[in-house]
Coordinates of C-alpha atoms in Angstrom, one line a residue:
M25 CA 71.9 8.9 42.5
K26 CA 69.0 6.8 43.4
P27 CA 67.0 5.5 40.3
P28 CA 63.4 6.8 40.1
G29 CA 60.7 4.7 41.7
R30 CA 57.4 3.6 40.3
R31 CA 55.7 6.9 41.2
G32 CA 58.5 8.9 39.6
L33 CA 58.2 7.0 36.3
L34 CA 54.4 7.5 36.3
A35 CA 54.7 11.2 36.8
A36 CA 57.4 11.5 34.1
G37 CA 55.2 9.6 31.7
A38 CA 52.2 11.8 32.4
C39 CA 54.3 14.9 31.8
A40 CA 55.5 13.5 28.5
L41 CA 52.0 12.7 27.4
L42 CA 50.8 16.2 28.2
L43 CA 53.7 17.8 26.3
A44 CA 53.0 15.5 23.3
A45 CA 49.3 16.5 23.4
F46 CA 50.1 20.1 23.5
F47 CA 52.4 19.9 20.5
L48 CA 49.9 17.8 18.6
V49 CA 47.1 20.3 19.2
A50 CA 49.4 23.2 18.1
A51 CA 50.3 21.4 14.9
L52 CA 46.6 20.6 14.2
V53 CA 45.4 24.1 14.7
T54 CA 48.0 25.4 12.1
T55 CA 47.3 22.7 9.5
P56 CA 44.7 23.1 6.7
L57 CA 43.0 20.0 8.0
A58 CA 42.3 21.6 11.4
P59 CA 38.5 22.1 10.7
Y60 CA 38.2 18.3 10.1
L61 CA 40.4 17.1 12.9
I62 CA 39.2 19.3 15.8
P63 CA 35.6 19.3 17.1
P64 CA 33.7 22.3 15.8
I65 CA 32.9 23.6 19.3
A66 CA 36.6 24.0 20.0
L67 CA 36.9 26.3 17.0
T68 CA 33.8 28.5 17.7
L69 CA 34.2 29.3 21.4
P70 CA 34.7 33.0 21.7
C71 CA 37.5 34.5 23.6
L72 CA 36.8 35.5 27.2
P73 CA 36.2 39.3 27.0
A74 CA 38.6 41.5 28.9
V75 CA 37.1 43.2 32.0
T76 CA 38.6 46.7 31.8
A77 CA 35.8 48.9 33.3
P78 CA 36.2 50.2 36.8
S79 CA 34.9 48.1 39.6
G80 CA 31.2 48.9 40.3
S81 CA 30.6 50.7 37.0
G82 CA 28.6 47.8 35.5
Y83 CA 25.4 49.2 36.9
S84 CA 26.0 52.7 35.7
P85 CA 24.3 52.6 32.2
P86 CA 20.7 53.9 32.4
G87 CA 18.2 51.1 33.1
V88 CA 20.7 48.4 34.1
A89 CA 20.2 48.9 37.9
A90 CA 16.4 49.1 37.4
M91 CA 16.4 45.9 35.5
A92 CA 18.5 44.2 38.2
E93 CA 16.1 45.4 40.9
A94 CA 13.1 44.2 38.9
A95 CA 14.7 40.8 38.4
V96 CA 15.3 40.4 42.1
E97 CA 11.8 41.6 42.9
Y98 CA 10.0 39.2 40.6
A99 CA 12.3 36.3 41.4
T100 CA 11.5 36.5 45.1
T101 CA 7.8 37.3 45.2
E102 CA 4.8 35.0 45.0
T103 CA 2.6 37.9 43.8
V104 CA 1.9 37.7 40.0
P105 CA 1.9 40.8 37.8
Q106 CA -1.5 42.3 36.9
Q107 CA -1.1 41.2 33.3
S108 CA -0.4 37.8 31.8
R109 CA 2.8 36.8 30.1
D110 CA 1.1 37.1 26.7
E111 CA -0.3 40.6 27.5
I112 CA 3.1 41.8 28.7
A113 CA 4.6 40.5 25.5
L114 CA 2.5 42.9 23.4
S115 CA 3.8 45.9 25.3
L116 CA 7.3 44.6 25.3
A117 CA 7.4 44.3 21.5
V118 CA 6.6 48.1 21.3
L119 CA 9.2 48.9 24.0
R120 CA 11.9 46.9 22.2
R121 CA 11.1 48.7 19.0
R122 CA 10.8 52.2 20.3
A123 CA 12.7 52.4 23.6
P124 CA 13.9 54.7 25.0
L125 CA 10.6 56.4 24.9
R126 CA 8.2 58.5 27.0
L127 CA 5.8 56.1 28.8
L128 CA 2.8 57.2 30.8
V129 CA 1.2 54.6 33.0
F130 CA -2.2 55.0 34.7
G131 CA -1.8 53.2 37.9
L132 CA 0.8 51.9 40.3
G133 CA 0.8 48.1 40.7
R134 CA 2.8 45.0 41.4
D135 CA 4.3 45.4 37.9
S136 CA 5.4 49.0 38.1
S137 CA 9.0 48.2 38.6
L138 CA 8.8 46.0 35.5
W139 CA 7.5 48.8 33.2
H140 CA 10.1 51.1 34.6
A141 CA 12.9 48.6 33.9
L142 CA 11.7 47.7 30.4
N143 CA 12.1 51.3 29.3
P144 CA 15.9 51.8 29.9
G145 CA 17.0 55.3 29.3
G146 CA 13.5 56.5 28.8
A147 CA 11.0 58.5 30.9
T148 CA 8.4 56.5 32.7
V149 CA 5.7 58.3 34.8
F150 CA 3.0 56.7 36.9
L151 CA -0.4 58.2 38.0
E152 CA -2.1 56.7 41.0
E153 CA -5.4 57.7 42.7
D154 CA -5.3 55.7 45.9
P155 CA -3.3 57.5 48.6
A156 CA -2.7 54.4 50.8
W157 CA -1.6 52.3 47.9
Y158 CA 0.5 55.1 46.5
R159 CA 2.5 55.2 49.8
V160 CA 2.9 51.4 49.9
V161 CA 4.4 51.3 46.4
R162 CA 6.6 54.4 46.8
A163 CA 8.0 52.9 50.0
Q164 CA 8.9 49.7 48.2
S165 CA 10.1 51.3 45.0
P166 CA 11.3 54.9 45.8
S167 CA 13.0 55.2 42.4
L168 CA 9.7 55.2 40.5
R169 CA 8.5 58.6 39.2
A170 CA 4.9 58.7 40.4
H171 CA 2.2 61.2 41.1
L172 CA -0.9 61.0 43.3
V173 CA -3.9 62.3 41.2
A174 CA -7.6 62.9 41.7
Y175 CA -10.5 61.8 39.5
R176 CA -14.0 63.4 39.5
T177 CA -15.8 60.5 37.8
R178 CA -17.6 57.5 39.3
L179 CA -18.1 54.2 37.6
D180 CA -21.9 54.4 38.1
Q181 CA -21.9 57.6 35.9
A182 CA -20.3 55.8 32.9
D183 CA -23.4 55.3 30.9
R184 CA -24.6 58.8 31.3
L185 CA -21.1 60.3 30.5
L186 CA -20.9 58.3 27.3
A187 CA -24.4 59.3 26.3
T188 CA -24.1 63.0 27.1
Y189 CA -20.4 64.0 26.5
R190 CA -21.4 65.5 23.1
N191 CA -23.5 68.0 24.9
H192 CA -20.3 69.5 26.2
P193 CA -18.4 71.4 23.5
A194 CA -15.2 71.2 25.6
C195 CA -15.3 67.4 25.2
L196 CA -15.4 67.4 21.4
P197 CA -12.6 67.7 18.9
G198 CA -12.8 70.5 16.4
S199 CA -12.9 70.2 12.7
G200 CA -10.9 71.5 9.8
E201 CA -8.1 73.8 10.9
N202 CA -9.3 73.4 14.5
A203 CA -9.1 69.6 14.5
T204 CA -6.1 69.6 16.8
H205 CA -7.7 72.0 19.3
L206 CA -8.8 69.7 22.1
R207 CA -7.6 70.9 25.4
V208 CA -6.9 68.6 28.4
R209 CA -5.0 70.9 30.8
G210 CA -7.4 73.2 32.7
N211 CA -10.4 71.8 30.8
W212 CA -12.8 71.7 33.7
A213 CA -15.8 72.2 31.5
C214 CA -15.4 68.6 30.1
P215 CA -16.3 66.1 32.8
L216 CA -14.1 63.5 31.1
A217 CA -11.0 65.6 31.0
L218 CA -8.3 65.0 33.6
H219 CA -7.7 68.8 33.9
N220 CA -5.5 69.0 37.0
L221 CA -2.7 66.6 36.4
P222 CA 1.0 67.5 37.2
P223 CA 2.4 69.9 34.6
E224 CA 4.9 67.4 33.2
V225 CA 2.1 65.2 32.0
Y226 CA 0.7 68.0 29.7
E227 CA 4.2 69.2 28.7
T228 CA 5.3 65.8 27.4
E229 CA 4.3 64.1 24.2
W230 CA 3.9 60.5 25.3
D231 CA 5.0 57.8 22.9
M232 CA 3.2 55.1 24.8
V233 CA 0.3 55.1 27.3
M234 CA -0.7 52.2 29.5
I235 CA -4.2 52.4 31.0
D236 CA -4.5 49.8 33.8
A237 CA -6.1 52.1 36.4
P238 CA -7.9 53.6 38.1
K239 CA -10.2 51.1 39.8
G240 CA -13.2 50.2 37.8
Y241 CA -15.0 47.3 39.5
F242 CA -17.4 48.9 42.0
A243 CA -19.9 51.7 41.7
A244 CA -18.0 54.4 43.6
A245 CA -14.7 53.7 41.9
P246 CA -13.4 56.4 39.5
G247 CA -13.6 54.1 36.5
R248 CA -11.3 54.5 33.5
M249 CA -13.6 56.8 31.4
A250 CA -11.5 59.9 32.0
A251 CA -8.2 58.1 31.5
I252 CA -9.3 56.8 28.2
W253 CA -10.7 60.2 27.0
T254 CA -7.5 62.0 28.1
A255 CA -5.2 59.5 26.4
A256 CA -7.2 59.8 23.2
A257 CA -7.1 63.6 23.4
M258 CA -3.4 63.7 23.9
A259 CA -2.7 61.2 21.1
R260 CA -4.8 63.3 18.7
A261 CA -2.9 66.5 19.5
R262 CA 0.6 65.0 19.1
R263 CA 2.9 67.2 17.1
G264 CA 6.1 65.1 17.0
E265 CA 7.0 62.2 14.8
G266 CA 5.5 58.8 15.3
D267 CA 2.1 57.6 16.6
T268 CA 1.0 57.0 20.1
D269 CA 0.8 53.4 21.2
V270 CA -2.1 53.1 23.7
F271 CA -2.6 49.9 25.7
L272 CA -5.9 49.4 27.6
H273 CA -6.3 46.5 30.1
D274 CA -9.5 44.8 31.3
V275 CA -11.4 45.2 28.0
D276 CA -13.6 42.3 29.0
R277 CA -15.5 44.8 31.1
K278 CA -18.3 46.8 29.6
V279 CA -17.1 50.3 30.4
E280 CA -13.5 49.8 29.2
K281 CA -14.8 48.3 25.9
A282 CA -17.4 50.9 25.2
F283 CA -15.1 53.9 25.9
A284 CA -12.3 52.3 23.9
E285 CA -14.6 52.0 20.9
E286 CA -15.8 55.5 21.3
F287 CA -12.5 57.3 21.9
L288 CA -9.6 55.1 20.9
C289 CA -11.4 53.8 17.9
E290 CA -11.6 50.3 16.4
R291 CA -9.8 51.4 13.2
F292 CA -6.7 52.2 15.3
R293 CA -6.7 48.9 17.1
V294 CA -3.8 46.9 15.8
E295 CA -3.8 43.8 18.1
G296 CA -5.0 42.3 21.3
T297 CA -4.7 39.3 23.5
G298 CA -6.4 38.2 26.7
R299 CA -7.9 41.3 28.3
L300 CA -5.5 43.8 26.6
W301 CA -6.1 45.9 23.5
H302 CA -3.3 47.8 21.6
F303 CA -4.2 50.9 19.7
R304 CA -1.8 52.8 17.5
I305 CA -3.2 56.3 17.2
P306 CA -1.9 58.8 14.7
P307 CA -2.2 62.6 15.4
V308 CA -5.1 64.1 13.7
S309 CA -2.7 66.3 11.6
R310 CA -1.5 63.2 9.8
R311 CA -4.7 61.4 9.4
G312 CA -5.8 63.0 6.1
D313 CA -9.3 63.3 7.5
A314 CA -9.1 66.3 9.7
A315 CA -12.7 67.1 9.1
A316 CA -13.6 63.8 10.9
G317 CA -13.9 65.9 14.1
N318 CA -17.4 67.0 13.1
T319 CA -19.8 66.6 16.0
G320 CA -22.3 65.2 13.6
D321 CA -20.2 62.1 13.1
R322 CA -21.2 58.9 14.9
R323 CA -17.9 58.9 16.8
P324 CA -16.2 62.3 16.7
F325 CA -12.8 60.9 17.9
C326 CA -12.6 58.3 15.1

């Protein structure tokens, strides 16, 4: 038998070293001194989890697929969302605390897929007034639940609507036992009521409302006056548990700020950042001040 050459001796030595290292580690792990002899990271690494679910089922849980689609969308686009990172963070904090929830969003935008994805397992509905933009967004994101709606207000009517809405009894909350009687559906007599929305909007008690539409930056635009009044009316009439978290964007503009103070109420504003205000509105039945709906009050909604 031919004696092993230099390479054979090196290979045999390497194998012997590996075996020695294996037995040394095994002995160290079972000794009481193991925590002191082995680096901490070696002791804290978790075991690789077993993958037992059927192939392709990882995207089955509600919201996972939507989150993946949103991640791809925002990772591959140069268009920034309509809100800043800090503004989105305010809404995200509520979503993390309350999701899955019922979320109503006024407006379809570049960030619609984001809001849909951030409410996994919940119900998210969008309302859009621009037919052309509605078709664009629906073509890009067909999984969104969105409705095309019509407004009967104009931005250049905002001052008059704010000054005269108390002349319309249908726009005012009741008082005493009638404090919750403020109708939105079919309330054509109130010029601020969105009276002809899809039935599911009225039949759902919304946990969170995001008002980032309709357009409100030129005279003929609908403005957000009716959206703010309608959100306030629905929040007042809530019968289920919890409050309604209402977020209003673009509060740096005169109309949004004035209508927010009149209908969403400063005392219900809990925080804000940038151009976003967050209101937490309790139903009138749990305010302890049901008589505050008196039309003689400075601000009947507050």
